[in-house]
mmCIF file of C-alpha atoms and ligand atoms in Angstrom:
data_model
loop_
_atom_site.group_PDB
_atom_site.id
_atom_site.type_symbol
_atom_site.label_atom_id
_atom_site.label_comp_id
_atom_site.label_asym_id
_atom_site.label_seq_id
_atom_site.Cartn_x
_atom_site.Cartn_y
_atom_site.Cartn_z
ATOM 1 C CA MET A 1218 -6.865 -6.947 -26.119
ATOM 2 C CA THR A 1219 -3.362 -6.278 -27.409
ATOM 3 C CA THR A 1220 -1.230 -4.752 -24.796
ATOM 4 C CA GLN A 1221 0.401 -1.365 -24.913
ATOM 5 C CA ASP A 1222 2.730 -0.521 -22.076
ATOM 6 C CA ALA A 1223 0.886 -1.653 -18.947
ATOM 7 C CA LYS A 1224 -0.505 0.916 -16.562
ATOM 8 C CA VAL A 1225 1.092 0.197 -13.213
ATOM 9 C CA ILE A 1226 -1.229 1.013 -10.324
ATOM 10 C CA VAL A 1227 0.079 0.924 -6.787
ATOM 11 C CA CYS A 1228 -2.256 0.648 -3.774
ATOM 12 C CA CYS A 1229 -0.523 2.503 -1.036
ATOM 13 C CA ALA A 1230 -1.215 3.601 2.557
ATOM 14 C CA GLU A 1231 1.195 4.172 5.394
ATOM 15 C CA LYS A 1232 -1.107 2.233 7.703
ATOM 16 C CA GLY A 1233 -2.268 -1.325 8.135
ATOM 17 C CA GLY A 1234 -5.760 -2.674 7.593
ATOM 18 C CA VAL A 1235 -7.150 0.144 5.456
ATOM 19 C CA GLY A 1236 -7.924 -1.873 2.325
ATOM 20 C CA LYS A 1237 -4.762 -2.001 0.194
ATOM 21 C CA THR A 1238 -5.061 -5.736 -0.443
ATOM 22 C CA THR A 1239 -8.823 -5.517 -0.953
ATOM 23 C CA CYS A 1240 -8.289 -2.797 -3.582
ATOM 24 C CA ALA A 1241 -5.421 -4.617 -5.316
ATOM 25 C CA VAL A 1242 -7.281 -7.941 -5.603
ATOM 26 C CA SER A 1243 -10.707 -6.504 -6.419
ATOM 27 C CA LEU A 1244 -9.400 -3.998 -8.962
ATOM 28 C CA ALA A 1245 -7.278 -6.662 -10.649
ATOM 29 C CA THR A 1246 -10.282 -8.990 -11.034
ATOM 30 C CA SER A 1247 -12.714 -6.181 -11.936
ATOM 31 C CA LEU A 1248 -10.367 -4.777 -14.577
ATOM 32 C CA HIS A 1249 -9.957 -8.302 -15.919
ATOM 33 C CA ALA A 1250 -13.753 -8.646 -16.068
ATOM 34 C CA LEU A 1251 -13.671 -5.607 -18.373
ATOM 35 C CA GLY A 1252 -11.404 -7.520 -20.737
ATOM 36 C CA LEU A 1253 -8.035 -6.236 -19.531
ATOM 37 C CA SER A 1254 -5.122 -8.564 -18.870
ATOM 38 C CA GLY A 1255 -3.677 -8.167 -15.394
ATOM 39 C CA LEU A 1256 -0.766 -9.037 -13.152
ATOM 40 C CA LEU A 1257 -0.776 -8.459 -9.403
ATOM 41 C CA VAL A 1258 2.629 -7.929 -7.801
ATOM 42 C CA ASP A 1259 2.445 -8.652 -4.083
ATOM 43 C CA LEU A 1260 5.222 -6.722 -2.361
ATOM 44 C CA ASP A 1261 3.921 -7.358 1.156
ATOM 45 C CA PRO A 1262 5.741 -10.146 3.063
ATOM 46 C CA GLN A 1263 2.388 -10.855 4.770
ATOM 47 C CA ALA A 1264 1.426 -12.213 1.329
ATOM 48 C CA ASN A 1265 -2.321 -11.628 1.762
ATOM 49 C CA SER A 1266 -2.945 -10.936 -1.934
ATOM 50 C CA THR A 1267 -0.993 -14.086 -2.781
ATOM 51 C CA ALA A 1268 -3.119 -16.193 -0.427
ATOM 52 C CA TRP A 1269 -6.323 -14.607 -1.711
ATOM 53 C CA LEU A 1270 -5.471 -15.390 -5.324
ATOM 54 C CA THR A 1271 -3.723 -18.753 -4.923
ATOM 55 C CA GLY A 1272 -5.591 -20.123 -1.895
ATOM 56 C CA GLU A 1273 -2.412 -20.663 0.082
ATOM 57 C CA TYR A 1274 0.763 -19.180 1.520
ATOM 58 C CA ALA A 1275 2.924 -21.692 -0.330
ATOM 59 C CA ASP A 1276 5.338 -19.361 -2.074
ATOM 60 C CA THR A 1277 8.445 -18.296 -0.153
ATOM 61 C CA GLY A 1278 8.667 -14.964 -1.975
ATOM 62 C CA ALA A 1279 12.244 -15.834 -2.943
ATOM 63 C CA ARG A 1280 11.652 -15.470 -6.690
ATOM 64 C CA LEU A 1281 10.161 -11.992 -6.258
ATOM 65 C CA TYR A 1282 13.030 -11.079 -3.918
ATOM 66 C CA GLU A 1283 15.555 -12.268 -6.496
ATOM 67 C CA SER A 1284 13.855 -10.298 -9.244
ATOM 68 C CA LEU A 1285 14.738 -7.162 -7.275
ATOM 69 C CA ASP A 1286 18.344 -8.299 -7.479
ATOM 70 C CA GLY A 1287 18.452 -8.710 -11.257
ATOM 71 C CA GLY A 1288 16.547 -12.023 -11.566
ATOM 72 C CA GLN A 1289 13.436 -12.825 -13.598
ATOM 73 C CA LEU A 1290 10.081 -11.582 -12.279
ATOM 74 C CA PRO A 1291 7.890 -14.558 -11.299
ATOM 75 C CA VAL A 1292 4.601 -14.487 -13.215
ATOM 76 C CA ASP A 1293 2.297 -17.297 -12.081
ATOM 77 C CA LYS A 1294 -1.130 -18.092 -13.470
ATOM 78 C CA THR A 1295 -4.084 -18.016 -11.082
ATOM 79 C CA ASN A 1296 -7.483 -19.660 -11.527
ATOM 80 C CA TYR A 1297 -9.047 -16.249 -12.100
ATOM 81 C CA GLY A 1298 -7.585 -15.175 -15.436
ATOM 82 C CA ILE A 1299 -5.065 -12.843 -13.837
ATOM 83 C CA TYR A 1300 -1.427 -13.514 -12.982
ATOM 84 C CA ILE A 1301 0.499 -13.030 -9.780
ATOM 85 C CA ALA A 1302 4.059 -12.300 -8.734
ATOM 86 C CA PRO A 1303 3.717 -14.029 -5.356
ATOM 87 C CA SER A 1304 5.111 -12.845 -2.061
ATOM 88 C CA GLY A 1305 6.188 -14.698 1.045
ATOM 89 C CA ARG A 1306 8.507 -14.396 4.027
ATOM 90 C CA ARG A 1307 11.647 -13.939 1.944
ATOM 91 C CA MET A 1308 10.269 -10.560 0.893
ATOM 92 C CA SER A 1309 10.914 -9.278 4.404
ATOM 93 C CA GLY A 1310 14.552 -9.143 3.265
ATOM 94 C CA ALA A 1311 13.680 -6.803 0.403
ATOM 95 C CA GLU A 1312 13.956 -3.623 2.511
ATOM 96 C CA PRO A 1313 17.615 -4.255 3.474
ATOM 97 C CA LEU A 1314 18.331 -5.445 -0.069
ATOM 98 C CA LEU A 1315 17.088 -2.186 -1.581
ATOM 99 C CA GLN A 1316 18.821 -0.134 1.106
ATOM 100 C CA SER A 1317 22.124 -1.834 0.281
ATOM 101 C CA LYS A 1318 21.948 -0.667 -3.334
ATOM 102 C CA PRO A 1319 22.890 2.864 -4.386
ATOM 103 C CA MET A 1320 19.781 3.151 -6.599
ATOM 104 C CA GLY A 1321 17.585 0.607 -4.818
ATOM 105 C CA PHE A 1322 14.438 2.555 -5.654
ATOM 106 C CA VAL A 1323 14.722 1.658 -9.369
ATOM 107 C CA CYS A 1324 15.013 -2.123 -8.831
ATOM 108 C CA LEU A 1325 11.297 -2.807 -9.063
ATOM 109 C CA ARG A 1326 10.859 -0.625 -12.137
ATOM 110 C CA GLN A 1327 13.584 -2.658 -13.846
ATOM 111 C CA ALA A 1328 12.074 -5.944 -12.675
ATOM 112 C CA LEU A 1329 8.686 -4.986 -14.163
ATOM 113 C CA GLN A 1330 10.004 -3.780 -17.497
ATOM 114 C CA GLU A 1331 9.337 -6.969 -19.480
ATOM 115 C CA ALA A 1332 5.924 -7.558 -17.879
ATOM 116 C CA ARG A 1333 4.867 -4.039 -18.856
ATOM 117 C CA GLY A 1334 4.873 -5.182 -22.477
ATOM 118 C CA GLU A 1335 2.763 -8.242 -21.699
ATOM 119 C CA PHE A 1336 -0.139 -6.931 -19.614
ATOM 120 C CA ASP A 1337 -2.658 -4.107 -19.784
ATOM 121 C CA VAL A 1338 -2.527 -3.434 -16.068
ATOM 122 C CA ILE A 1339 -0.166 -4.293 -13.246
ATOM 123 C CA LEU A 1340 -1.525 -3.840 -9.724
ATOM 124 C CA ILE A 1341 0.958 -3.553 -6.861
ATOM 125 C CA ASP A 1342 -0.026 -4.398 -3.287
ATOM 126 C CA THR A 1343 2.299 -2.860 -0.708
ATOM 127 C CA PRO A 1344 3.227 -3.338 2.961
ATOM 128 C CA PRO A 1345 1.668 -0.932 5.483
ATOM 129 C CA SER A 1346 4.723 1.128 6.407
ATOM 130 C CA LEU A 1347 6.768 3.619 4.442
ATOM 131 C CA GLY A 1348 10.082 2.104 3.424
ATOM 132 C CA GLN A 1349 12.260 1.451 0.403
ATOM 133 C CA LEU A 1350 9.808 -1.053 -1.048
ATOM 134 C CA VAL A 1351 6.962 1.437 -1.103
ATOM 135 C CA VAL A 1352 9.216 4.104 -2.625
ATOM 136 C CA ALA A 1353 10.336 1.542 -5.230
ATOM 137 C CA ALA A 1354 6.665 0.778 -5.970
ATOM 138 C CA LEU A 1355 5.911 4.484 -6.457
ATOM 139 C CA VAL A 1356 8.931 4.819 -8.744
ATOM 140 C CA ALA A 1357 7.763 1.806 -10.799
ATOM 141 C CA ALA A 1358 4.162 3.027 -10.968
ATOM 142 C CA THR A 1359 2.287 5.090 -13.512
ATOM 143 C CA HIS A 1360 -0.654 5.604 -11.138
ATOM 144 C CA VAL A 1361 -1.320 5.437 -7.426
ATOM 145 C CA ILE A 1362 -4.492 5.041 -5.367
ATOM 146 C CA LEU A 1363 -4.769 5.636 -1.641
ATOM 147 C CA PRO A 1364 -7.311 3.499 0.209
ATOM 148 C CA VAL A 1365 -8.993 5.029 3.247
ATOM 149 C CA ARG A 1366 -11.707 3.898 5.642
ATOM 150 C CA PRO A 1367 -13.747 5.838 8.174
ATOM 151 C CA ASP A 1368 -11.403 6.271 11.094
ATOM 152 C CA GLY A 1369 -9.147 9.079 12.192
ATOM 153 C CA PHE A 1370 -5.848 7.221 11.908
ATOM 154 C CA SER A 1371 -6.707 6.096 8.404
ATOM 155 C CA LEU A 1372 -7.382 9.721 7.468
ATOM 156 C CA ASP A 1373 -4.015 10.782 8.956
ATOM 157 C CA ALA A 1374 -2.387 8.059 6.874
ATOM 158 C CA VAL A 1375 -3.937 9.436 3.657
ATOM 159 C CA GLU A 1376 -2.375 12.832 4.319
ATOM 160 C CA LYS A 1377 1.035 11.302 5.060
ATOM 161 C CA THR A 1378 0.883 8.966 2.073
ATOM 162 C CA LEU A 1379 -0.182 11.804 -0.209
ATOM 163 C CA THR A 1380 2.867 13.799 0.907
ATOM 164 C CA THR A 1381 5.093 10.791 0.138
ATOM 165 C CA CYS A 1382 3.493 10.341 -3.307
ATOM 166 C CA ARG A 1383 3.960 14.014 -4.102
ATOM 167 C CA SER A 1384 7.617 13.978 -3.118
ATOM 168 C CA VAL A 1385 8.321 10.812 -5.143
ATOM 169 C CA LYS A 1386 6.563 12.457 -8.104
ATOM 170 C CA ALA A 1387 8.603 15.641 -7.673
ATOM 171 C CA GLN A 1388 11.971 13.967 -7.223
ATOM 172 C CA LEU A 1389 11.930 10.502 -8.761
ATOM 173 C CA ASN A 1390 8.941 9.814 -11.011
ATOM 174 C CA PRO A 1391 7.387 12.903 -12.666
ATOM 175 C CA GLN A 1392 5.012 10.676 -14.690
ATOM 176 C CA LEU A 1393 3.299 9.354 -11.560
ATOM 177 C CA GLU A 1394 -0.404 10.206 -11.545
ATOM 178 C CA ILE A 1395 -2.076 10.338 -8.172
ATOM 179 C CA LEU A 1396 -5.537 9.035 -9.086
ATOM 180 C CA GLY A 1397 -6.951 9.756 -5.641
ATOM 181 C CA THR A 1398 -8.359 8.071 -2.605
ATOM 182 C CA VAL A 1399 -10.678 5.035 -2.590
ATOM 183 C CA VAL A 1400 -13.142 5.160 0.288
ATOM 184 C CA LEU A 1401 -13.806 1.684 1.689
ATOM 185 C CA ASP A 1402 -16.177 0.489 4.382
ATOM 186 C CA TYR A 1403 -18.513 3.367 3.515
ATOM 187 C CA HIS A 1404 -21.982 3.454 5.005
ATOM 188 C CA LYS A 1405 -24.080 6.414 3.883
ATOM 189 C CA SER A 1406 -26.296 6.474 6.977
ATOM 190 C CA GLN A 1407 -23.302 6.552 9.330
ATOM 191 C CA VAL A 1408 -22.217 9.980 10.540
ATOM 192 C CA ILE A 1409 -18.590 8.872 10.559
ATOM 193 C CA SER A 1410 -18.688 8.035 6.833
ATOM 194 C CA ARG A 1411 -20.128 11.463 5.989
ATOM 195 C CA HIS A 1412 -17.613 13.102 8.301
ATOM 196 C CA LEU A 1413 -14.774 11.286 6.543
ATOM 197 C CA LEU A 1414 -15.935 12.591 3.163
ATOM 198 C CA ALA A 1415 -16.076 16.157 4.485
ATOM 199 C CA LEU A 1416 -12.551 15.886 5.882
ATOM 200 C CA LEU A 1417 -11.200 14.319 2.670
ATOM 201 C CA GLU A 1418 -12.633 17.233 0.693
ATOM 202 C CA ASP A 1419 -10.572 19.588 2.851
ATOM 203 C CA ILE A 1420 -7.317 17.952 1.754
ATOM 204 C CA GLU A 1421 -6.003 20.204 -0.971
ATOM 205 C CA GLY A 1422 -5.711 18.613 -4.384
ATOM 206 C CA LEU A 1423 -6.931 15.181 -3.275
ATOM 207 C CA ASN A 1424 -9.356 13.513 -5.659
ATOM 208 C CA VAL A 1425 -11.971 11.367 -3.902
ATOM 209 C CA LEU A 1426 -12.760 8.543 -6.308
ATOM 210 C CA GLU A 1427 -16.287 7.284 -6.875
ATOM 211 C CA PRO A 1428 -18.133 5.129 -6.323
ATOM 212 C CA TYR A 1429 -17.277 4.622 -2.664
ATOM 213 C CA ILE A 1430 -16.915 0.981 -1.653
ATOM 214 C CA GLN A 1431 -19.748 0.264 0.749
ATOM 215 C CA THR A 1432 -19.462 -1.766 3.917
ATOM 216 C CA ASP A 1433 -20.005 -5.356 2.891
ATOM 217 C CA ILE A 1434 -19.379 -8.528 4.876
ATOM 218 C CA ALA A 1435 -18.871 -10.239 1.508
ATOM 219 C CA PHE A 1436 -15.253 -9.006 1.493
ATOM 220 C CA ARG A 1437 -14.491 -10.890 4.694
ATOM 221 C CA ASN A 1438 -16.330 -13.986 3.474
ATOM 222 C CA ALA A 1439 -14.333 -13.892 0.266
ATOM 223 C CA ASN A 1440 -10.960 -13.533 1.955
ATOM 224 C CA MET A 1441 -11.897 -16.204 4.516
ATOM 225 C CA HIS A 1442 -12.514 -18.599 1.602
ATOM 226 C CA ARG A 1443 -9.517 -17.201 -0.286
ATOM 227 C CA ILE A 1444 -11.554 -16.602 -3.396
ATOM 228 C CA PRO A 1445 -11.691 -13.135 -4.983
ATOM 229 C CA LEU A 1446 -15.041 -11.419 -4.461
ATOM 230 C CA GLU A 1447 -15.573 -11.248 -8.242
ATOM 231 C CA PHE A 1448 -15.757 -15.066 -8.164
ATOM 232 C CA HIS A 1449 -17.120 -15.693 -4.668
ATOM 233 C CA GLU A 1450 -20.040 -13.240 -4.704
ATOM 234 C CA PRO A 1451 -19.986 -11.398 -8.021
ATOM 235 C CA THR A 1452 -23.310 -9.656 -7.472
ATOM 236 C CA SER A 1453 -22.504 -8.462 -3.951
ATOM 237 C CA ARG A 1454 -22.736 -4.725 -3.362
ATOM 238 C CA GLY A 1455 -19.000 -4.491 -2.702
ATOM 239 C CA ASN A 1456 -18.105 -6.245 -5.938
ATOM 240 C CA LEU A 1457 -20.485 -4.099 -7.976
ATOM 241 C CA ASN A 1458 -18.892 -1.019 -6.412
ATOM 242 C CA PHE A 1459 -15.462 -2.254 -7.478
ATOM 243 C CA ARG A 1460 -16.642 -3.048 -11.002
ATOM 244 C CA ALA A 1461 -17.933 0.518 -11.344
ATOM 245 C CA LEU A 1462 -14.708 1.903 -9.898
ATOM 246 C CA ALA A 1463 -12.650 -0.222 -12.307
ATOM 247 C CA LYS A 1464 -14.698 1.125 -15.224
ATOM 248 C CA HIS A 1465 -14.177 4.675 -14.036
ATOM 249 C CA LEU A 1466 -10.427 4.152 -13.592
ATOM 250 C CA SER A 1467 -10.034 2.443 -16.964
ATOM 251 C CA GLU A 1468 -11.591 5.521 -18.585
ATOM 252 C CA THR A 1469 -9.430 7.880 -16.547
ATOM 253 C CA MET A 1470 -6.316 5.954 -17.557
ATOM 254 C CA ALA A 1471 -7.466 5.775 -21.205
ATOM 255 C CA LEU A 1472 -7.346 1.983 -21.235
ATOM 256 C CA GLU A 1473 -9.190 0.450 -24.158
ATOM 257 C CA VAL A 1474 -11.636 -2.176 -22.938
ATOM 258 C CA THR A 1475 -13.367 -4.783 -25.049
ATOM 259 C CA PRO A 1476 -17.151 -4.156 -25.077
HETATM 260 N N1 LIG B 2006 -15.900 -2.263 2.109
HETATM 261 C C1 LIG B 2006 -15.590 -3.128 3.073
HETATM 262 N N2 LIG B 2006 -16.555 -3.641 3.875
HETATM 263 C C2 LIG B 2006 -16.236 -4.506 4.860
HETATM 264 N N3 LIG B 2006 -15.003 -4.936 5.123
HETATM 265 C C3 LIG B 2006 -13.991 -4.458 4.357
HETATM 266 C C4 LIG B 2006 -14.232 -3.539 3.303
HETATM 267 N N4 LIG B 2006 -13.053 -3.258 2.722
HETATM 268 C C5 LIG B 2006 -12.126 -3.980 3.374
HETATM 269 N N5 LIG B 2006 -12.676 -4.692 4.362
HETATM 270 C C6 LIG B 2006 -11.997 -5.602 5.300
HETATM 271 O O1 LIG B 2006 -11.000 -4.879 6.013
HETATM 272 C C7 LIG B 2006 -9.937 -5.763 6.352
HETATM 273 C C8 LIG B 2006 -8.615 -5.120 5.995
HETATM 274 O O2 LIG B 2006 -8.534 -5.003 4.602
HETATM 275 P P1 LIG B 2006 -7.173 -5.282 3.810
HETATM 276 O O3 LIG B 2006 -6.567 -6.580 4.216
HETATM 277 O O4 LIG B 2006 -7.469 -5.077 2.374
HETATM 278 O O5 LIG B 2006 -6.258 -4.084 4.359
HETATM 279 P P2 LIG B 2006 -4.696 -3.827 4.115
HETATM 280 O O6 LIG B 2006 -4.523 -2.352 4.057
HETATM 281 O O7 LIG B 2006 -4.222 -4.594 2.954
HETATM 282 O O8 LIG B 2006 -4.063 -4.420 5.440
HETATM 283 P P3 LIG B 2006 -2.499 -4.709 5.718
HETATM 284 O O9 LIG B 2006 -1.874 -3.381 5.940
HETATM 285 O O10 LIG B 2006 -2.493 -5.569 6.943
HETATM 286 O O11 LIG B 2006 -1.945 -5.404 4.531
HETATM 287 C C9 LIG B 2006 -10.194 -7.069 5.602
HETATM 288 O O12 LIG B 2006 -10.719 -8.034 6.500
HETATM 289 C C10 LIG B 2006 -11.236 -6.693 4.574
HETATM 290 O O13 LIG B 2006 -12.093 -7.778 4.246
HETATM 291 MG MG1 LIG B 2007 -2.637 -5.985 2.785
#
């Protein structure tokens, strides 16, 4: 479809291992399966999204780093119809780079400006801790989702991350829409999954997105083979959950999809 200004969706959690990368990669491929053009920007120096979509950790992340310093955003083609701005070790220098600039939090928004005219959606994968890069991602974003999985620390992280999102919205990016939390690793017969849902409902103003993403070993198989789930096991439960979530989000964000 012809692009308007891309919706920029950041996957954000102030904790490791909760599903940020899984959400970024699976939503990018599921939204693409709906007919939307997509770019994934991997801000995490661990470069897991990059490896998942390119099959390797070959990029140094230097081009993405330089784009935060006024250079051109790298936009590389993947084998899966979507594009990637790849990360790598050099991106571990991005925190001090942004801190050294008086308005470091706007660097990513500026770097993405051109790409926003070229894609329907831009997904941003973020590192697990709160720092300048995550703030810059929230400033560049139009929408944010907060992955959570059934454990207490992950729940604590949702509350903290929500507070961060709300303060960035209040002070730096009034247009930011907090879409809500994506529940991963959900198992309806497990007490802990039901308990998580009850506790999430108690968090004031937090939207719990549906469908939940069920526990599925297919995610680990797919990242082990470094092939997105949409291509590795398209009919797996986890992938079907993500396709339905992508459909729901595309409607929420008023994105036109080709039938
Ligand atoms: N629904 C699910 N069922 C089973 N495993 C899952 C599910 N969702 C995610 N996982 C697994 O959980 C692990 C952590 O996920 P992921 O790498 O996306 O987290 P992350 O928040 O990006 O971590 P980090 O902070 O280290 O970047 C991965 O091995 C992933 O395959
Ligand atoms: Mg990750």
